[in-house]
Tab-separated table of C-alpha atoms in Angstrom:
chain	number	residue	atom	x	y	z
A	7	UNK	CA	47.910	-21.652	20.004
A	8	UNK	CA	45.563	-22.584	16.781
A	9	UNK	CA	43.326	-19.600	15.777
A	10	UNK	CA	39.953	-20.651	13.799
A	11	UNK	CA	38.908	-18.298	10.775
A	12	UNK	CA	35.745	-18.350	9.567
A	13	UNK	CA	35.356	-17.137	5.869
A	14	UNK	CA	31.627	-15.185	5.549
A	15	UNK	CA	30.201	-14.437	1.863
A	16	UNK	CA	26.816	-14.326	0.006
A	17	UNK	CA	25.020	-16.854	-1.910
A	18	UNK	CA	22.165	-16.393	-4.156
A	19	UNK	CA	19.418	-19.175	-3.572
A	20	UNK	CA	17.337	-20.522	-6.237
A	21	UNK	CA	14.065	-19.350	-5.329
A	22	UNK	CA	12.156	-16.825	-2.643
A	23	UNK	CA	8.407	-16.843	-2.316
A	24	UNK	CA	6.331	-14.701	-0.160
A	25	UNK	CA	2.861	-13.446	0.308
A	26	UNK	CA	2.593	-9.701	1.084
A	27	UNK	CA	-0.870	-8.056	2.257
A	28	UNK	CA	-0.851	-4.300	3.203
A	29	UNK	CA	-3.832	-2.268	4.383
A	30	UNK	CA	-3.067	1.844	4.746
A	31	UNK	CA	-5.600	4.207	6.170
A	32	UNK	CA	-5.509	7.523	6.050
A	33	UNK	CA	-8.141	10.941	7.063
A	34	UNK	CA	-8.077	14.106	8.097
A	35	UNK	CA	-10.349	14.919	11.095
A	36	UNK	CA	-10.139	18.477	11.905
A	37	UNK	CA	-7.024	19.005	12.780
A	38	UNK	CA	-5.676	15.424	13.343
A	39	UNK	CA	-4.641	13.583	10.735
A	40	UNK	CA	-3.913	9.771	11.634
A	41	UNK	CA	-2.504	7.225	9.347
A	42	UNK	CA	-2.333	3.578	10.020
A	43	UNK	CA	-0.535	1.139	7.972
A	44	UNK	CA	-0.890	-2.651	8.715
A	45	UNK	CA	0.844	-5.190	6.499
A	46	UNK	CA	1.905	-9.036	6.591
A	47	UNK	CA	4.517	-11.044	4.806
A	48	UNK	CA	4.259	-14.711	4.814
A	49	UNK	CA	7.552	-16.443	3.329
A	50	UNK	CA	7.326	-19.812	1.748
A	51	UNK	CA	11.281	-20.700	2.097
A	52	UNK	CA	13.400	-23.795	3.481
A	53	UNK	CA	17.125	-24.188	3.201
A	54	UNK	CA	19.509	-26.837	4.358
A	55	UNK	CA	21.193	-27.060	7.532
A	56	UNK	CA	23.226	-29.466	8.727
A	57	UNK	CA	22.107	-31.661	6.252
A	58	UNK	CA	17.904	-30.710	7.056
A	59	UNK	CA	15.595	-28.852	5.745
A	60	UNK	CA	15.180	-25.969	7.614
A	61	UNK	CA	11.791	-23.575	7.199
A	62	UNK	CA	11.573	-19.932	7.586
A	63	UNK	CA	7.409	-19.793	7.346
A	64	UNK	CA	7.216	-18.011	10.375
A	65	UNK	CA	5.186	-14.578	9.007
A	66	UNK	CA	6.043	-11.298	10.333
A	67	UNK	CA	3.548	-8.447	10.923
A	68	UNK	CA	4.010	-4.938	11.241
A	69	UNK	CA	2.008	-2.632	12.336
A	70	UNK	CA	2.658	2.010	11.603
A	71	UNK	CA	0.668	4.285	12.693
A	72	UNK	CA	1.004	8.115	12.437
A	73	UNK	CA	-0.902	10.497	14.027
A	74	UNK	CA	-0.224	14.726	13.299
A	75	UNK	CA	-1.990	17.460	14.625
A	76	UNK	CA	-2.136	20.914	13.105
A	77	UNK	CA	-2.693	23.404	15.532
A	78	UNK	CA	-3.441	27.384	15.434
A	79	UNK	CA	-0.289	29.920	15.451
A	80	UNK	CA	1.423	27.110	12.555
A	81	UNK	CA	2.321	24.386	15.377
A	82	UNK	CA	2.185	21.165	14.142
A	83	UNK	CA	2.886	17.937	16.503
A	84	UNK	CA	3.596	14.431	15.082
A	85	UNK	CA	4.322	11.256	16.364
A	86	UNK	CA	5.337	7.909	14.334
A	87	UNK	CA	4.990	4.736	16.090
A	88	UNK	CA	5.986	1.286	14.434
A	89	UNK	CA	6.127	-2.439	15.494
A	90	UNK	CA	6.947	-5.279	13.582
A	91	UNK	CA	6.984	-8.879	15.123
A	92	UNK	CA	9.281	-11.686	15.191
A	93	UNK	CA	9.195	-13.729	12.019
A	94	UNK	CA	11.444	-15.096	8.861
A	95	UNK	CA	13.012	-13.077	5.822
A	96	UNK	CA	14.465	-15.038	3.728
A	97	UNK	CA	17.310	-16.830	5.699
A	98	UNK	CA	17.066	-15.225	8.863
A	99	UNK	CA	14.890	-15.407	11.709
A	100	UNK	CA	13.951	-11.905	13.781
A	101	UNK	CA	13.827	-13.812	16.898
A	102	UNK	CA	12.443	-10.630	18.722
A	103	UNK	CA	9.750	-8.258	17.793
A	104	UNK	CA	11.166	-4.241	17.349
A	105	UNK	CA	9.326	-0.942	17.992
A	106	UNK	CA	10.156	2.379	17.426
A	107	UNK	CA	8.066	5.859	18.467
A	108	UNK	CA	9.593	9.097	16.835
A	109	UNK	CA	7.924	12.451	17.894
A	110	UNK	CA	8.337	15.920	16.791
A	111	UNK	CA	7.289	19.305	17.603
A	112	UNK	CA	7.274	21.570	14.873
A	113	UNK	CA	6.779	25.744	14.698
A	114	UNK	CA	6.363	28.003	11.863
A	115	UNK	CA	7.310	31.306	11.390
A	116	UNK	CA	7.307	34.888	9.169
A	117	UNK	CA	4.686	33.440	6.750
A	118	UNK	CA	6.320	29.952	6.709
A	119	UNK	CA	9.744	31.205	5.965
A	120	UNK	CA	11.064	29.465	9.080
A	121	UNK	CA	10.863	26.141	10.488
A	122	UNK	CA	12.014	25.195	13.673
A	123	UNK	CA	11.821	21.780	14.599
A	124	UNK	CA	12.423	19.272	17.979
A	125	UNK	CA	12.639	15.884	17.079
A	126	UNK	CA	13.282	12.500	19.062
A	127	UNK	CA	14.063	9.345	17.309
A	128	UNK	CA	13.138	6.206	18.573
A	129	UNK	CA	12.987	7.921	21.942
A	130	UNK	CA	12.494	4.941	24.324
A	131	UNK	CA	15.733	3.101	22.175
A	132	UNK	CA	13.556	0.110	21.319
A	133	UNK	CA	15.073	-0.770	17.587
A	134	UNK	CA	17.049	-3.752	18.411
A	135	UNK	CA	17.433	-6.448	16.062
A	136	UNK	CA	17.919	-9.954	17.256
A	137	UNK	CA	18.623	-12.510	14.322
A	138	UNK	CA	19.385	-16.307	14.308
A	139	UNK	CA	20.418	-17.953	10.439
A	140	UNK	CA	21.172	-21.411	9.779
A	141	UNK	CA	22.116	-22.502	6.621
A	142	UNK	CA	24.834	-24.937	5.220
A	143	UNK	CA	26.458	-26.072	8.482
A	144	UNK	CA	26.593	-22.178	10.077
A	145	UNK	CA	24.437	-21.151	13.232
A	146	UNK	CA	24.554	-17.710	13.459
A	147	UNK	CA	23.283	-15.652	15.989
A	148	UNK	CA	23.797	-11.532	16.350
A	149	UNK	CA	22.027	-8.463	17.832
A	150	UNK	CA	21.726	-5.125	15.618
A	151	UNK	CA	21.839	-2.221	17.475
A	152	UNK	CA	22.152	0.877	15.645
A	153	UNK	CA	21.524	3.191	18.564
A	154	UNK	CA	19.378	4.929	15.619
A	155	UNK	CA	17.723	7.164	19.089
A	156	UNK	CA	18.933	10.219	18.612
A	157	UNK	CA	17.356	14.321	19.652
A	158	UNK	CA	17.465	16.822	17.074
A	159	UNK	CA	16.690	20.799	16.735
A	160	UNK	CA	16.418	21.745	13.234
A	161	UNK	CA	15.899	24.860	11.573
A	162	UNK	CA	14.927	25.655	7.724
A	163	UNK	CA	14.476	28.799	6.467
A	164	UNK	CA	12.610	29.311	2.782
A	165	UNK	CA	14.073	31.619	0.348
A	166	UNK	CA	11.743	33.316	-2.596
A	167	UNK	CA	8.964	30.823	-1.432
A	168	UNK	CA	6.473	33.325	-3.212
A	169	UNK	CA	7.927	32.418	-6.762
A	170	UNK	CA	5.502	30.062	-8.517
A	171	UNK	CA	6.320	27.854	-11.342
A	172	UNK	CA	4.255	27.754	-14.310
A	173	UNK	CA	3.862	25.388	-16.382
A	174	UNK	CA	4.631	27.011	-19.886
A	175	UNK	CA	3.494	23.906	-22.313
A	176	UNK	CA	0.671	23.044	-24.867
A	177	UNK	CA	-2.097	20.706	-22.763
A	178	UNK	CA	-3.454	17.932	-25.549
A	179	UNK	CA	-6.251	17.054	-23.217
A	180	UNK	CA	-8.736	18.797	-25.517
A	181	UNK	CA	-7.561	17.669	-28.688
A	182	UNK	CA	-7.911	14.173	-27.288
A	183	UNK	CA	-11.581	14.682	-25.762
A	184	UNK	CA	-12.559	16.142	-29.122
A	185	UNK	CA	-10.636	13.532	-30.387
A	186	UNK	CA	-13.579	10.870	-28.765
């Protein structure tokens, strides 16, 4: 009976390029607030594999947007939503795009002493990564699931919110406009 091993370590490569662009919005309309983030990263990488060059080009977008809404009697609702496609970083390949929605329900009480919170993470269990490298003369292939999805109640309560710091110090703002 022969058993194979197979000896896995880093290496550092010589160089990593990539072009980032983000774009974040963000406003407050009444009582919704709404973010939206969108971003892309295009790599500029090759490696060798079985003695070819191999390019991981293939830019990745990702898309978060985040909407809450502030409601009378201190209820607040949020929900988080993010996808990010397939594409390269560095030498790996997401060979399948991911998505994630998180929503929470949120409640405050006695002045904003007390929080209580319900929360669902990645509720639909969408964050799955799927990843293919080749480099040297390795093909490797592997799914990441975290099972991040998860349900939470939380409760905070706020001692001596009412104390307020102040800030004790010499301000040389006016010296240095009368300075000009």
């Amino acid at each position: 009976n022969t058993q194979e091993t197979i000896i896995s370590t880093f290496a550092n490569f010589d160089k990593y390029q990539v072009l980032n662009a983000d774009l974040n919005l963000q406003y407050t309309f009444g009582l919704w607030s709404p973010s939206l983030y969108l971003g892309v990263a295009k790599p500029f990488f090759e490696v060798d594999y079985l003695s070819e060059k191999i390019k991981y080009n293939q830019p990745q977008y990702t898309i978060v947007t985040s909407h809450d809404f502030s409601f009378p009697k201190d209820i607040t609702l949020s929900a988080y939503y993010m996808f990010m496609s397939a594409g390269d970083y560095g030498a790996v390949s997401f060979t399948k795009p991911i998505q994630m929605l998180n929503l929470t329900l949120k409640k405050d009480f006695f002045d904003k002493k007390l929080s209580v919170s319900l929360k669902g993470y990645d509720i639909f269990h969408t964050t799955k990564y799927k990843e293919r490298m080749r480099t040297g003369n390795v093909d490797y292939t592997q799914t990441e699931d975290y099972n991040m999805w998860n349900y939470s109640i939380s409760l905070i309560y706020r001692f001596n919110q009412k104390i307020k710091s102040k800030y004790r110090g010499k301000s040389t703002v006016e010296d240095d406009v009368n300075r000009l």
